[in-house]
XYZ file of C-alpha atoms in Angstrom:
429
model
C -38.262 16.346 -11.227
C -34.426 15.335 -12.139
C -33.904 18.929 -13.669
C -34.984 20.814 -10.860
C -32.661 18.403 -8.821
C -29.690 19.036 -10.912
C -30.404 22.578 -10.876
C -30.888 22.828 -7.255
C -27.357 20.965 -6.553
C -25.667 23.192 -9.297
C -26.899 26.342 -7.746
C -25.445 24.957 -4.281
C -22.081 24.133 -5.565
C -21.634 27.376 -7.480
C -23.080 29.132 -3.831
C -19.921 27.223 -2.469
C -17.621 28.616 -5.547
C -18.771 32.346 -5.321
C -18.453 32.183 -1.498
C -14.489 31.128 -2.215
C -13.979 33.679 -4.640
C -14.939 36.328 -2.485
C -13.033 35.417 0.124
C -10.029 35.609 -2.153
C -10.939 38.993 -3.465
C -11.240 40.600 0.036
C -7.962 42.259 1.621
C -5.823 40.039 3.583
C -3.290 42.950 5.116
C -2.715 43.857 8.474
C -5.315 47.110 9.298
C -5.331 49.664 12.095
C -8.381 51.663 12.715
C -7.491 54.736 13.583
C -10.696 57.949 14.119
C -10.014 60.988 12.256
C -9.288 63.365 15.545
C -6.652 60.913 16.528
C -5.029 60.959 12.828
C -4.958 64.678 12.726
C -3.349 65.277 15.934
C -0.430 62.384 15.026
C -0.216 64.481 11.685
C 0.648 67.893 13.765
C 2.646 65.559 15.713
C 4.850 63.182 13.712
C 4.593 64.774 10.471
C 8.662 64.469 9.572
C 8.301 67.388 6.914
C 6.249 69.409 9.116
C 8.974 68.815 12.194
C 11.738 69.441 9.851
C 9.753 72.878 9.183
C 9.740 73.566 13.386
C 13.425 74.021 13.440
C 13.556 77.241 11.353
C 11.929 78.807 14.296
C 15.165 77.650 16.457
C 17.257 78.547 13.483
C 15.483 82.219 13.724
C 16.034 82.389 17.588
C 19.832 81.714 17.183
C 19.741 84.448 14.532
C 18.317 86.462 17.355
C 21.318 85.694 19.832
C 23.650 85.904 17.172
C 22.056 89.530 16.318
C 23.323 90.521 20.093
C 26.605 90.012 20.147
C 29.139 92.743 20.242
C 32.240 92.932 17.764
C 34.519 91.626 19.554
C 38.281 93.042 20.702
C 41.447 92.459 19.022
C 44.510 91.372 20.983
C 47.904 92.219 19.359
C 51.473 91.595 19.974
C 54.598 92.383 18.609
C 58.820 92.178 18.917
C 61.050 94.438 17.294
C 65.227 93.678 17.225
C 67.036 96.404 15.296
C 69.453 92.985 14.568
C 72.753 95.681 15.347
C 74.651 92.923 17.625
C 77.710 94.602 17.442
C 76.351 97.915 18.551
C 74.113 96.841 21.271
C 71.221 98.580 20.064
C 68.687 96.244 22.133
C 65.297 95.145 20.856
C 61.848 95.884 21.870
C 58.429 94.372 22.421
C 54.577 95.535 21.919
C 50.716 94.787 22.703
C 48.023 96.547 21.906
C 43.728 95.990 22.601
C 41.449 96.869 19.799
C 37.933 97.142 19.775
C 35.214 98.774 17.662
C 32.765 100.824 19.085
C 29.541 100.735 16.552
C 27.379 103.415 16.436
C 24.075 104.620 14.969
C 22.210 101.809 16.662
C 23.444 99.106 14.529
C 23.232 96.253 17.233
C 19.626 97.497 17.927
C 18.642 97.325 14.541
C 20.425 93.826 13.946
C 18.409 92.475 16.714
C 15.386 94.587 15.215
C 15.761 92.590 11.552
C 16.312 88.534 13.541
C 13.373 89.275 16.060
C 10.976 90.309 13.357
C 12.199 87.504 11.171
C 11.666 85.465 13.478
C 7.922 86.495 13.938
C 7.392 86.334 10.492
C 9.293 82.318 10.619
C 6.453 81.228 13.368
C 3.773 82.927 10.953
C 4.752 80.656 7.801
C 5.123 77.885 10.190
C 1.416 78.299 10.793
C 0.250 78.660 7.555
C 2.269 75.592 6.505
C 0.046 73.438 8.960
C -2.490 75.064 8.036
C -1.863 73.258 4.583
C -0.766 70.566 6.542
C -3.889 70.513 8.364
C -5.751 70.637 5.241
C -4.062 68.100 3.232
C -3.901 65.118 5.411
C -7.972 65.656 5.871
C -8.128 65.344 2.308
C -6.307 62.430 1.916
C -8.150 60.690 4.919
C -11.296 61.298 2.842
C -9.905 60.131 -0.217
C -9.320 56.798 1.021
C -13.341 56.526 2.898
C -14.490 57.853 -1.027
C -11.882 54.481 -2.141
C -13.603 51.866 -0.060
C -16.773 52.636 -1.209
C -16.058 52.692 -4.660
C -14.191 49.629 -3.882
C -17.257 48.025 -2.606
C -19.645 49.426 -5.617
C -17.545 47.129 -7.520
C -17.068 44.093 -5.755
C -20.432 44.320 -5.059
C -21.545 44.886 -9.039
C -18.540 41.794 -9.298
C -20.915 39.719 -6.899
C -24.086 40.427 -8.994
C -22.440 39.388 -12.496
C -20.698 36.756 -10.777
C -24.324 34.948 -9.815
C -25.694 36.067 -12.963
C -22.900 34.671 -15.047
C -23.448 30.916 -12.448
C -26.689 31.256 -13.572
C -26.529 31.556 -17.132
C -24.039 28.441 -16.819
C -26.883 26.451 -15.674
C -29.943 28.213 -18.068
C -27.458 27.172 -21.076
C -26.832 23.268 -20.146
C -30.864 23.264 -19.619
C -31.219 24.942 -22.761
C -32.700 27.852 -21.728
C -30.608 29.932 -23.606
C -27.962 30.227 -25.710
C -23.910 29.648 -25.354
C -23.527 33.231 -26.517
C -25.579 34.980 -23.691
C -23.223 32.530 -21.307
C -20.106 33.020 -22.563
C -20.832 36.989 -22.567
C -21.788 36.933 -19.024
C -19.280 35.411 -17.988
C -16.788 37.616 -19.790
C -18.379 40.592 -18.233
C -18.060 38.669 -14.826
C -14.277 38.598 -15.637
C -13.808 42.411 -16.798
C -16.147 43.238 -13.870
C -13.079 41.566 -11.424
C -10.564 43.306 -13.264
C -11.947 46.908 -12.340
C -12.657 45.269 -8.642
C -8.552 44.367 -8.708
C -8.103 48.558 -9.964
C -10.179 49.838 -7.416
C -8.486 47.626 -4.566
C -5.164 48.981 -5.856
C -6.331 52.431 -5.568
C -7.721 52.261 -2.106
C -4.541 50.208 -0.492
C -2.330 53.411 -2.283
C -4.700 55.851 -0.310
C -4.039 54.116 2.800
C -0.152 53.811 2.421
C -0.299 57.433 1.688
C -2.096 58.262 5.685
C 1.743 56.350 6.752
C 3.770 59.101 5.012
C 1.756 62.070 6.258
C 1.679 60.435 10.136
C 5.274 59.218 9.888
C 4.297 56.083 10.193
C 7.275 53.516 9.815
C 5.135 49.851 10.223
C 5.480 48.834 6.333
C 3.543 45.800 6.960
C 0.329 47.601 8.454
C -1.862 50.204 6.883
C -4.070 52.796 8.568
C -7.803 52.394 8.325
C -9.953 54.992 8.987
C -13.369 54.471 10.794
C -15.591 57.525 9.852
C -17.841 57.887 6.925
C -18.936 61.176 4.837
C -21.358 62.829 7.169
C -20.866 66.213 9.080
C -19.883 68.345 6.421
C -23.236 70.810 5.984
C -22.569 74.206 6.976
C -24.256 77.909 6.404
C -22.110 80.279 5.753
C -22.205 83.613 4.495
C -19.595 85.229 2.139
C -18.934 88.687 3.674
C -18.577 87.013 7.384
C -15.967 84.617 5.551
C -14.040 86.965 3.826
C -13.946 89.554 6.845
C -13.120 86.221 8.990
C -10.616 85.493 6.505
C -8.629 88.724 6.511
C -8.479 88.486 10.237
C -7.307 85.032 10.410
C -5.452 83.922 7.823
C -1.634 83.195 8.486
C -0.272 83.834 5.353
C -1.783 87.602 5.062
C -0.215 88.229 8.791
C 2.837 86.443 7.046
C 2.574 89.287 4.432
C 1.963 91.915 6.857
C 4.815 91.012 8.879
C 7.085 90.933 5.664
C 6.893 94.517 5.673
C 7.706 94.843 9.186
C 11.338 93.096 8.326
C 11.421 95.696 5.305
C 11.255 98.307 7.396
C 13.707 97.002 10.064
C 16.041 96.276 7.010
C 15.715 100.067 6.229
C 16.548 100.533 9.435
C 19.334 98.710 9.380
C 21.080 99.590 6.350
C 20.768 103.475 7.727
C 22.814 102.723 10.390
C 25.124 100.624 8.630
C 26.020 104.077 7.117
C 27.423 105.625 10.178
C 30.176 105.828 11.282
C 32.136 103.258 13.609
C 34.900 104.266 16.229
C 38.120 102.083 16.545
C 39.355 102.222 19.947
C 42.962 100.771 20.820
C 45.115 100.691 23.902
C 48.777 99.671 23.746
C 51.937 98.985 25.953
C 55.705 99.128 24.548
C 59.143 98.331 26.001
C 62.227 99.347 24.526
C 65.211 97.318 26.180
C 68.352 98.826 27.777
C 70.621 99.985 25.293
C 74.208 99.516 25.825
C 76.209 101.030 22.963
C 79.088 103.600 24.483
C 78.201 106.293 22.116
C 74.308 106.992 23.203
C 73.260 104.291 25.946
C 69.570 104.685 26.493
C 67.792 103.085 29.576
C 65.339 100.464 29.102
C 61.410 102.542 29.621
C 57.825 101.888 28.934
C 55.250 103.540 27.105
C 51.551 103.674 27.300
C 49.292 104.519 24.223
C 45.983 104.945 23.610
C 44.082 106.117 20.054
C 40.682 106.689 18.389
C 40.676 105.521 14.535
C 37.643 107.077 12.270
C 37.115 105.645 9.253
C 36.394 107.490 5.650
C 33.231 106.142 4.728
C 33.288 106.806 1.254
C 30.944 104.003 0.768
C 28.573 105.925 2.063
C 28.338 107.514 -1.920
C 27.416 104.495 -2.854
C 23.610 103.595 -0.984
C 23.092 100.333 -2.623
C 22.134 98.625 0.391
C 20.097 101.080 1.059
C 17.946 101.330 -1.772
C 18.132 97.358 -1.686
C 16.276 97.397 1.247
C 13.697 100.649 0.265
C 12.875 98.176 -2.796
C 12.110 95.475 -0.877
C 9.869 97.628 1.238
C 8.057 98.670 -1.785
C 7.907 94.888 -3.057
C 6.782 93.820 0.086
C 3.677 95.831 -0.231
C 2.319 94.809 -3.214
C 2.663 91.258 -2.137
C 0.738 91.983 0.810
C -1.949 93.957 -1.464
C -2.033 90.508 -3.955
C -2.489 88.017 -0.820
C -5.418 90.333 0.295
C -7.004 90.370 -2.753
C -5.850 86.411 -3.173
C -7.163 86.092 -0.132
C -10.444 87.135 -1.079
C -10.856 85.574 -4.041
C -9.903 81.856 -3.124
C -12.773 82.166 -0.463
C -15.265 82.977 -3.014
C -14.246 80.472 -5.142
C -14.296 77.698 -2.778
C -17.690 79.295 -1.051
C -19.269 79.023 -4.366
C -17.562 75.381 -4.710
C -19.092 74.305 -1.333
C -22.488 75.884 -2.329
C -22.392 73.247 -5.631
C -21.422 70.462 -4.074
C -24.137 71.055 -0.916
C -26.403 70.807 -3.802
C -25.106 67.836 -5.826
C -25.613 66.026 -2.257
C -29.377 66.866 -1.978
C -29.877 65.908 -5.367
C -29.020 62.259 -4.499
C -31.691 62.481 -1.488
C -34.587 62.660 -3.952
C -34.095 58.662 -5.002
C -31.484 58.663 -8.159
C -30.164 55.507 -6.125
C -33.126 53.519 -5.491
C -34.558 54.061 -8.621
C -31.488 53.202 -10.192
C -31.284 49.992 -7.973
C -35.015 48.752 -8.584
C -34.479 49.299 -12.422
C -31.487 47.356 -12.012
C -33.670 44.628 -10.010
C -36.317 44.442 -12.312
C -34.082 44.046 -15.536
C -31.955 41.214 -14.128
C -35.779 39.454 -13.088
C -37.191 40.086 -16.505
C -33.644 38.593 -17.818
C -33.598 35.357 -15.895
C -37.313 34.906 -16.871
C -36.135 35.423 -20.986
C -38.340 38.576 -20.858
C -35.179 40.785 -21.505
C -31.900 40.757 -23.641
C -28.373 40.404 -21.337
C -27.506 43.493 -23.017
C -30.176 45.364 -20.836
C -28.943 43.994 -18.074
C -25.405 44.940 -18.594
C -26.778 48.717 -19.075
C -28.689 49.184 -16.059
C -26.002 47.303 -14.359
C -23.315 50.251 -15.787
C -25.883 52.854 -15.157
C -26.269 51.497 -11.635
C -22.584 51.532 -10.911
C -21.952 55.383 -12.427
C -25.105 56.400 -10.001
C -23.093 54.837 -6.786
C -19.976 56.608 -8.011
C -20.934 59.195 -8.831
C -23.264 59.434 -5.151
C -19.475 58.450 -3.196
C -17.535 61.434 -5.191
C -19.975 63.857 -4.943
C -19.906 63.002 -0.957
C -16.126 63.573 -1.079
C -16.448 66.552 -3.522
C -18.682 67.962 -0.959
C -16.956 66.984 1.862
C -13.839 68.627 0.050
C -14.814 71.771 -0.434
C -15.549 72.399 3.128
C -12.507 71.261 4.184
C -10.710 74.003 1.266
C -13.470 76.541 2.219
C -12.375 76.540 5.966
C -8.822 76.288 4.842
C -9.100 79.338 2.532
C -10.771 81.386 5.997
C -8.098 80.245 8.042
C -11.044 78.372 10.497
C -11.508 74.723 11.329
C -13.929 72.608 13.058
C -13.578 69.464 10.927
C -14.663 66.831 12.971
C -16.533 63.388 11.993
């Protein structure tokens, strides 16, 4: 009767002990839950790389003003004093007004080149949030696929822990030996140690949702409510690569490189034309007072057309510059077609694994492993088994949980780089 006693009162106080030590283990940091369609609209919205990426469209529409203006006119003026004192020959002053009159369309063209570049700007824009987009979903899902492994090991922790309480008291009643206690409680130790890991890597996850929101709060870190569910889809290839072609922002990117090829064309042909200089002057000539030819003091009125000698014009390297680049610009949009193409089957094929890998859990890898688990550790504590069968369906146990979590994320995953790689997105869980 005194050794169940004893053993009752031990297995209270070390109830008391584990119930401390978890406490210890769990996070004591300040959390903010925060749903995944709020986090990806404060991504488009506070994302400082992605802002910093919004001003090259203002940078393109001051191109686009700057493409407008006119050259402007030149003002001139000028005094002339033949410095004869003695002879009176008087002195002289001069203005003139310059301008250049550019022709063969060049202003056209100029604006031509900014307002296409600045189409083709809005277009990389959206295909970098469309990365964006992609990325920060990712990373949300990362840190879900974190807590759970977190918990798979603070929970396998919790199991070895008791186990390891247990043993303590089986050894001072003899049951068994100080080996098969001093080994569980050593794998009770290591078992903490990955618990510690895993904690480490989940708390980086979550620091990592700050830097893509922007989020300047050091001392609190976003948690995200959802869980992996959602994510099946039925697709078919040719509708996704056809949707693809027509959505993607990075092949109308492409497409609309070309257009700034041609307008460079465009514009280097008329830089080759010819451009008018156009002036307009005034001179006085002062009263001249020498006795041998006095002169009265008149004004004079000019007005001239300059035409340059474009001999530069034997020399088309700005031309063929830009007829290059046209050239270069359509193979690149030939590669992102068939780049294009090929990342959606890839990740098609990658979502069609993964869909599978899920439904492969469904047919009971995780109870079975759980009740094999269960029936080792009651075989164990009844001397029926070693503790070295315990520790493998333990480790079996644990790989079946994470491997279940990352095949959830893998699956989730590759629908989130399948719809990225169409150009689509209804992500929403």
């Amino acid at each position: 009767m005194k050794k169940y006693i004893k053993m009752v009162i031990s297995m209270a106080i070390l109830h008391l002990s584990y119930t401390a030590s978890a406490q210890e283990i769990d996070t004591l940091f300040t959390k903010r839950k925060i749903d995944y369609a709020t986090y990806i609209g404060l991504v488009g919205k506070n994302n400082l790389e992605y802002s910093a990426e919004k001003f090259n469209i203002n940078i393109a529409e001051a191109n686009i003003l700057s493409a407008k203006i006119f050259p402007d006119p030149e003002l001139g003026f000028g005094f002339a004093d033949n410095g004869q004192r003695r002879m009176n020959m008087g002195y002289g002053f001069n203005s003139e007004l310059s301008w250049t009159l550019e022709l063969g369309g060049k202003r056209k063209a100029r604006i031509d080149v900014a307002q296409n570049e600045a189409q083709l700007t809005k277009l990389l824009l959206e295909d970098y949030f469309r990365n964006l987009r992609a990325d920060a979903t990712l990373a949300y899902l990362l840190t879900i696929q974190n807590r759970h492994l977190l918990d798979v090991q603070f929970n396998s922790y919790q199991q070895m822990k008791k186990l390891a309480e247990a043993d303590s008291i089986r050894f001072r009643l003899g049951s068994i030996t100080q080996v098969d206690a001093r080994q569980s409680k050593l794998e009770a130790g290591t078992m903490l140690n990955e618990v510690y890991a895993a904690q480490a890597e989940w708390k980086t996850a979550l620091a990592n949702l700050s830097l893509l929101l922007g989020h300047r709060e050091a001392d609190t870190l976003l948690y995200p409510k959802e869980d992996f569910t959602g994510f099946d889809r039925n697709f078919i290839l040719q509708d996704l690569i056809l949707t693809a072609q027509n959505n993607r922002s990075d092949l109308k990117a492409a497409l609309q490189h070309k257009n700034v090829s041609q307008s460079l064309i465009k514009l280097a042909k008329a830089n080759r034309a010819i451009d008018l200089g156009l002036s307009m002057g005034v001179d006085y000539n002062s009263y001249v007072r020498n006795v041998i030819a006095p002169t009265p003091s008149f004004t004079t009125v000019n007005a001239g057309i300059s035409i340059p000698l474009k001999f530069s014009n034997n020399r088309p390297g700005e031309l063929r510059a830009a007829q290059y680049g046209m050239m270069q610009a359509e193979q690149l949009y030939r590669q992102t077609e068939l780049t294009i193409q090929t990342e959606v089957t890839q990740a098609f094929y990658n979502y069609e694994a993964a869909q599978k890998q899920v439904s492969q859990f469904n047919t009971g890898l995780l109870a079975e492993a759980k009740a094999i688990l269960d029936g080792k550790i009651y075989s164990y504590q009844r001397g029926e088994t070693s503790l070295l069968e315990v520790l493998d369906a333990q480790r079996t146990y644990n790989e079946v949980q994470q491997n279940y979590y990352q095949t959830l994320y893998n699956h989730a995953a590759a629908l989130v780089e399948l719809e990225k790689a169409v150009g689509i997105w209804d992500i929403n869980f």
